[in-house]
Amino acid sequence: MYVIPPGLSRTLVVTPQGGEPATLASVTVPIETVLRFTGAEDSPSRVSELLGRYPAVRFDPVLAAMVKGVVAASEAGADDLYAQSAAQFITAHVLSPYVTGSAASTGALGSRQLETILAYMRENLSQSVSLDDLASLVSFSRFHFVRCFKAATGSTPYRYLTDLRIDLARKYLENGNDTIALIGQRCGFSGSGQFSRSFRRIVGCTPSQYRAMRRFRMAPARVAVATRHP
């Protein structure tokens, strides 16, 4: 991964491995997005100084996956809202370890760091997300991350992520006809059993029961009137 701050240039030398050609993917983040993240008082020169702290070359699987996803989405015709959300996530991920504040001095999660984590969760509800993935977003150890996340949200990372997945599953159950197994898969559960157990624990009924109840409530009322003929 290369991060090139505004006003600076870096030379990237790529050596293909195994005889396969190398493919480069690049994403440009608007300076306005970066300024909103760092604060209105920060100037472009300050932004360059912050970004300059990011290692010139770094193995960053989270950022690499995000850039690949943005490129693929762009080729598929994603709208501006997707691009804006991706730009905010990329900015937060790159700058969060370097933006100072009261949270940094206490070792707690800052609001921008929490925003980075929650955005990553929402973007990856269908994927496997580990504690290491989340902790690496803010350069915390796993133990310290879990403690700080619970202090900030009142929930463990696993429970918070599960709640997000269940909320998404409820929308699929209410508005679509996909099978229970497919909905569980689309919401990041490893199997139908895990999906049903998690759904029952949080909602109080199985996914099938929830779908039936919601469709009964939303069905139009029908009134039958019996008449008597002489």
mmCIF file of C-alpha atoms in Angstrom:
data_model
loop_
_atom_site.group_PDB
_atom_site.id
_atom_site.type_symbol
_atom_site.label_atom_id
_atom_site.label_comp_id
_atom_site.label_asym_id
_atom_site.label_seq_id
_atom_site.Cartn_x
_atom_site.Cartn_y
_atom_site.Cartn_z
ATOM 1 C CA MET A 1 0.000 0.000 0.000
ATOM 2 C CA TYR A 2 1.101 3.527 -0.815
ATOM 3 C CA VAL A 3 -0.472 6.674 0.591
ATOM 4 C CA ILE A 4 0.482 9.839 -1.282
ATOM 5 C CA PRO A 5 -0.298 13.083 0.603
ATOM 6 C CA PRO A 6 -1.376 16.144 -1.400
ATOM 7 C CA GLY A 7 1.535 18.115 -2.795
ATOM 8 C CA LEU A 8 3.971 15.221 -2.474
ATOM 9 C CA SER A 9 5.097 12.533 -4.891
ATOM 10 C CA ARG A 10 6.318 9.011 -4.334
ATOM 11 C CA THR A 11 7.794 6.498 -6.726
ATOM 12 C CA LEU A 12 6.267 3.045 -6.676
ATOM 13 C CA VAL A 13 8.332 0.152 -7.986
ATOM 14 C CA VAL A 14 6.438 -3.119 -8.397
ATOM 15 C CA THR A 15 8.081 -6.461 -9.058
ATOM 16 C CA PRO A 16 5.534 -9.003 -10.379
ATOM 17 C CA GLN A 17 5.784 -12.445 -8.839
ATOM 18 C CA GLY A 18 5.313 -15.782 -10.505
ATOM 19 C CA GLY A 19 5.319 -14.348 -13.997
ATOM 20 C CA GLU A 20 1.901 -12.748 -13.525
ATOM 21 C CA PRO A 21 1.447 -9.082 -14.508
ATOM 22 C CA ALA A 22 0.927 -6.606 -11.687
ATOM 23 C CA THR A 23 -2.326 -4.652 -11.470
ATOM 24 C CA LEU A 24 -2.375 -1.278 -9.717
ATOM 25 C CA ALA A 25 -5.548 0.171 -8.220
ATOM 26 C CA SER A 26 -5.674 3.750 -6.989
ATOM 27 C CA VAL A 27 -8.322 5.800 -5.209
ATOM 28 C CA THR A 28 -8.248 9.590 -4.853
ATOM 29 C CA VAL A 29 -9.897 11.013 -1.740
ATOM 30 C CA PRO A 30 -11.099 14.660 -1.982
ATOM 31 C CA ILE A 31 -9.185 17.052 0.249
ATOM 32 C CA GLU A 32 -12.533 18.319 1.592
ATOM 33 C CA THR A 33 -13.249 14.858 3.020
ATOM 34 C CA VAL A 34 -9.903 14.789 4.788
ATOM 35 C CA LEU A 35 -10.372 18.307 6.168
ATOM 36 C CA ARG A 36 -13.786 17.408 7.602
ATOM 37 C CA PHE A 37 -12.228 14.456 9.388
ATOM 38 C CA THR A 38 -9.283 16.353 10.859
ATOM 39 C CA GLY A 39 -11.248 19.478 11.745
ATOM 40 C CA ALA A 40 -12.139 22.699 9.954
ATOM 41 C CA GLU A 41 -9.132 24.493 11.407
ATOM 42 C CA ASP A 42 -6.640 22.169 9.751
ATOM 43 C CA SER A 43 -5.003 23.368 6.561
ATOM 44 C CA PRO A 44 -3.910 21.256 3.563
ATOM 45 C CA SER A 45 -0.337 21.524 4.848
ATOM 46 C CA ARG A 46 -1.442 20.026 8.172
ATOM 47 C CA VAL A 47 -3.180 17.218 6.263
ATOM 48 C CA SER A 48 0.025 16.525 4.346
ATOM 49 C CA GLU A 49 1.934 16.386 7.622
ATOM 50 C CA LEU A 50 -0.541 13.887 9.130
ATOM 51 C CA LEU A 51 -0.612 11.691 6.047
ATOM 52 C CA GLY A 52 3.153 11.858 5.858
ATOM 53 C CA ARG A 53 3.281 9.839 9.083
ATOM 54 C CA TYR A 54 1.709 6.887 7.308
ATOM 55 C CA PRO A 55 4.559 4.540 6.257
ATOM 56 C CA ALA A 56 5.571 5.005 2.628
ATOM 57 C CA VAL A 57 5.094 1.287 2.070
ATOM 58 C CA ARG A 58 2.930 -0.756 4.398
ATOM 59 C CA PHE A 59 1.092 -4.060 4.378
ATOM 60 C CA ASP A 60 -2.452 -2.991 5.213
ATOM 61 C CA PRO A 61 -5.012 -5.709 4.364
ATOM 62 C CA VAL A 62 -7.973 -3.585 5.508
ATOM 63 C CA LEU A 63 -7.076 -0.651 3.265
ATOM 64 C CA ALA A 64 -6.157 -2.963 0.392
ATOM 65 C CA ALA A 65 -9.526 -4.708 0.570
ATOM 66 C CA MET A 66 -11.342 -1.385 0.719
ATOM 67 C CA VAL A 67 -9.552 -0.001 -2.346
ATOM 68 C CA LYS A 68 -10.262 -3.173 -4.296
ATOM 69 C CA GLY A 69 -13.903 -2.968 -3.258
ATOM 70 C CA VAL A 70 -14.201 0.664 -4.337
ATOM 71 C CA VAL A 71 -12.671 -0.073 -7.733
ATOM 72 C CA ALA A 72 -14.984 -3.044 -8.271
ATOM 73 C CA ALA A 73 -18.021 -1.029 -7.184
ATOM 74 C CA SER A 74 -17.055 1.821 -9.499
ATOM 75 C CA GLU A 75 -16.792 -0.559 -12.441
ATOM 76 C CA ALA A 76 -20.214 -1.957 -11.521
ATOM 77 C CA GLY A 77 -21.743 1.532 -11.581
ATOM 78 C CA ALA A 78 -21.981 2.389 -7.866
ATOM 79 C CA ASP A 79 -23.456 5.810 -7.116
ATOM 80 C CA ASP A 80 -21.875 8.870 -5.491
ATOM 81 C CA LEU A 81 -23.195 7.945 -2.041
ATOM 82 C CA TYR A 82 -21.125 4.756 -2.093
ATOM 83 C CA ALA A 83 -18.039 6.700 -3.171
ATOM 84 C CA GLN A 84 -18.515 9.284 -0.409
ATOM 85 C CA SER A 85 -18.939 6.616 2.264
ATOM 86 C CA ALA A 86 -15.853 4.783 1.026
ATOM 87 C CA ALA A 87 -13.812 8.010 1.019
ATOM 88 C CA GLN A 88 -14.823 8.727 4.625
ATOM 89 C CA PHE A 89 -13.916 5.224 5.741
ATOM 90 C CA ILE A 90 -10.531 5.311 3.985
ATOM 91 C CA THR A 91 -9.739 8.709 5.507
ATOM 92 C CA ALA A 92 -10.738 7.599 9.002
ATOM 93 C CA HIS A 93 -8.709 4.401 8.713
ATOM 94 C CA VAL A 94 -5.545 6.165 7.573
ATOM 95 C CA LEU A 95 -5.693 9.141 9.945
ATOM 96 C CA SER A 96 -7.256 7.754 13.133
ATOM 97 C CA PRO A 97 -3.949 6.608 14.707
ATOM 98 C CA TYR A 98 -2.420 10.063 14.135
ATOM 99 C CA VAL A 99 -5.203 12.498 14.987
ATOM 100 C CA THR A 100 -4.637 13.636 18.565
ATOM 101 C CA GLY A 101 -7.330 14.377 21.104
ATOM 102 C CA SER A 102 -8.506 13.699 24.621
ATOM 103 C CA ALA A 103 -9.288 10.082 23.783
ATOM 104 C CA ALA A 104 -5.743 9.480 22.589
ATOM 105 C CA SER A 105 -4.288 10.649 25.881
ATOM 106 C CA THR A 106 -6.551 8.381 27.936
ATOM 107 C CA GLY A 107 -6.311 5.321 25.709
ATOM 108 C CA ALA A 108 -10.072 5.375 25.051
ATOM 109 C CA LEU A 109 -11.798 5.151 21.710
ATOM 110 C CA GLY A 110 -12.261 8.557 20.135
ATOM 111 C CA SER A 111 -15.433 9.405 18.219
ATOM 112 C CA ARG A 112 -13.584 9.245 14.909
ATOM 113 C CA GLN A 113 -12.037 5.898 15.772
ATOM 114 C CA LEU A 114 -15.455 4.548 16.770
ATOM 115 C CA GLU A 115 -16.910 5.864 13.504
ATOM 116 C CA THR A 116 -14.196 3.988 11.613
ATOM 117 C CA ILE A 117 -15.002 0.734 13.405
ATOM 118 C CA LEU A 118 -18.767 1.003 12.979
ATOM 119 C CA ALA A 119 -18.430 1.922 9.309
ATOM 120 C CA TYR A 120 -16.240 -1.137 8.768
ATOM 121 C CA MET A 121 -18.808 -3.331 10.518
ATOM 122 C CA ARG A 122 -21.643 -2.008 8.355
ATOM 123 C CA GLU A 123 -19.603 -2.414 5.164
ATOM 124 C CA ASN A 124 -18.749 -6.046 5.993
ATOM 125 C CA LEU A 125 -21.919 -7.521 7.495
ATOM 126 C CA SER A 126 -21.839 -10.381 4.987
ATOM 127 C CA GLN A 127 -18.161 -11.148 5.603
ATOM 128 C CA SER A 128 -16.224 -12.781 8.412
ATOM 129 C CA VAL A 129 -15.043 -10.039 10.801
ATOM 130 C CA SER A 130 -12.572 -10.913 13.559
ATOM 131 C CA LEU A 131 -11.483 -9.029 16.660
ATOM 132 C CA ASP A 132 -8.047 -8.678 15.094
ATOM 133 C CA ASP A 133 -9.606 -7.009 12.045
ATOM 134 C CA LEU A 134 -11.404 -4.458 14.215
ATOM 135 C CA ALA A 135 -8.550 -3.822 16.632
ATOM 136 C CA SER A 136 -6.122 -3.229 13.761
ATOM 137 C CA LEU A 137 -8.302 -0.374 12.505
ATOM 138 C CA VAL A 138 -7.283 1.705 15.517
ATOM 139 C CA SER A 139 -3.940 0.034 16.291
ATOM 140 C CA PHE A 140 -5.175 -1.415 19.629
ATOM 141 C CA SER A 141 -4.452 -4.797 21.128
ATOM 142 C CA ARG A 142 -7.421 -7.179 21.165
ATOM 143 C CA PHE A 143 -7.879 -6.956 24.943
ATOM 144 C CA HIS A 144 -7.601 -3.163 25.038
ATOM 145 C CA PHE A 145 -9.918 -2.823 22.036
ATOM 146 C CA VAL A 146 -12.682 -4.950 23.579
ATOM 147 C CA ARG A 147 -12.517 -2.978 26.832
ATOM 148 C CA CYS A 148 -12.581 0.408 25.078
ATOM 149 C CA PHE A 149 -15.336 -0.596 22.655
ATOM 150 C CA LYS A 150 -17.586 -1.771 25.484
ATOM 151 C CA ALA A 151 -16.916 1.455 27.393
ATOM 152 C CA ALA A 152 -17.906 3.496 24.330
ATOM 153 C CA THR A 153 -20.995 1.512 23.240
ATOM 154 C CA GLY A 154 -22.093 -0.530 26.253
ATOM 155 C CA SER A 155 -21.735 -3.689 24.176
ATOM 156 C CA THR A 156 -18.999 -6.086 23.167
ATOM 157 C CA PRO A 157 -17.837 -5.905 19.533
ATOM 158 C CA TYR A 158 -19.302 -9.359 18.840
ATOM 159 C CA ARG A 159 -22.724 -8.462 20.266
ATOM 160 C CA TYR A 160 -22.787 -5.100 18.472
ATOM 161 C CA LEU A 161 -21.917 -6.737 15.155
ATOM 162 C CA THR A 162 -24.521 -9.447 15.723
ATOM 163 C CA ASP A 163 -27.178 -6.805 16.437
ATOM 164 C CA LEU A 164 -26.346 -5.075 13.147
ATOM 165 C CA ARG A 165 -26.617 -8.371 11.298
ATOM 166 C CA ILE A 166 -29.954 -9.203 12.919
ATOM 167 C CA ASP A 167 -31.317 -5.746 12.009
ATOM 168 C CA LEU A 168 -30.340 -6.396 8.396
ATOM 169 C CA ALA A 169 -31.861 -9.880 8.502
ATOM 170 C CA ARG A 170 -35.165 -8.453 9.745
ATOM 171 C CA LYS A 171 -35.322 -6.163 6.712
ATOM 172 C CA TYR A 172 -34.708 -9.114 4.378
ATOM 173 C CA LEU A 173 -37.378 -11.170 6.148
ATOM 174 C CA GLU A 174 -39.925 -8.354 5.942
ATOM 175 C CA ASN A 175 -39.312 -7.284 2.348
ATOM 176 C CA GLY A 176 -38.087 -10.301 0.400
ATOM 177 C CA ASN A 177 -38.720 -13.931 -0.393
ATOM 178 C CA ASP A 178 -35.200 -15.332 0.031
ATOM 179 C CA THR A 179 -34.859 -18.543 2.006
ATOM 180 C CA ILE A 180 -33.886 -18.387 5.671
ATOM 181 C CA ALA A 181 -30.558 -20.050 4.858
ATOM 182 C CA LEU A 182 -29.733 -17.487 2.166
ATOM 183 C CA ILE A 183 -30.649 -14.554 4.410
ATOM 184 C CA GLY A 184 -28.414 -15.928 7.159
ATOM 185 C CA GLN A 185 -25.561 -16.254 4.694
ATOM 186 C CA ARG A 186 -26.085 -12.725 3.340
ATOM 187 C CA CYS A 187 -25.970 -11.387 6.894
ATOM 188 C CA GLY A 188 -22.664 -13.055 7.765
ATOM 189 C CA PHE A 189 -23.796 -16.081 9.779
ATOM 190 C CA SER A 190 -21.846 -19.288 9.306
ATOM 191 C CA GLY A 191 -24.936 -21.475 9.013
ATOM 192 C CA SER A 192 -28.717 -21.663 9.461
ATOM 193 C CA GLY A 193 -28.331 -22.971 13.000
ATOM 194 C CA GLN A 194 -26.195 -20.072 14.160
ATOM 195 C CA PHE A 195 -28.521 -17.619 12.425
ATOM 196 C CA SER A 196 -31.653 -19.067 14.055
ATOM 197 C CA ARG A 197 -30.072 -19.214 17.526
ATOM 198 C CA SER A 198 -28.808 -15.623 17.339
ATOM 199 C CA PHE A 199 -32.123 -14.379 15.937
ATOM 200 C CA ARG A 200 -34.147 -16.105 18.650
ATOM 201 C CA ARG A 201 -31.855 -14.808 21.408
ATOM 202 C CA ILE A 202 -32.171 -11.185 20.246
ATOM 203 C CA VAL A 203 -35.673 -11.002 18.743
ATOM 204 C CA GLY A 204 -37.416 -13.687 20.798
ATOM 205 C CA CYS A 205 -38.586 -15.912 17.945
ATOM 206 C CA THR A 206 -37.152 -17.807 14.992
ATOM 207 C CA PRO A 207 -36.633 -16.121 11.594
ATOM 208 C CA SER A 208 -39.525 -18.145 10.123
ATOM 209 C CA GLN A 209 -41.863 -17.106 12.924
ATOM 210 C CA TYR A 210 -40.813 -13.474 12.557
ATOM 211 C CA ARG A 211 -41.498 -13.503 8.808
ATOM 212 C CA ALA A 212 -44.926 -15.062 9.328
ATOM 213 C CA MET A 213 -45.899 -12.566 12.048
ATOM 214 C CA ARG A 214 -44.742 -9.536 10.057
ATOM 215 C CA ARG A 215 -46.571 -10.624 6.934
ATOM 216 C CA PHE A 216 -49.754 -11.284 8.916
ATOM 217 C CA ARG A 217 -49.625 -7.810 10.438
ATOM 218 C CA MET A 218 -48.980 -6.136 7.081
ATOM 219 C CA ALA A 219 -51.674 -8.081 5.209
ATOM 220 C CA PRO A 220 -54.664 -5.932 4.155
ATOM 221 C CA ALA A 221 -57.757 -6.336 6.298
ATOM 222 C CA ARG A 222 -60.685 -8.160 4.733
ATOM 223 C CA VAL A 223 -64.237 -7.821 5.938
ATOM 224 C CA ALA A 224 -66.888 -10.341 4.941
ATOM 225 C CA VAL A 225 -70.549 -9.343 5.277
ATOM 226 C CA ALA A 226 -73.216 -12.010 5.309
ATOM 227 C CA THR A 227 -76.601 -11.004 3.969
ATOM 228 C CA ARG A 228 -79.905 -12.745 4.333
ATOM 229 C CA HIS A 229 -82.207 -13.078 1.364
ATOM 230 C CA PRO A 230 -85.889 -13.491 1.887
#
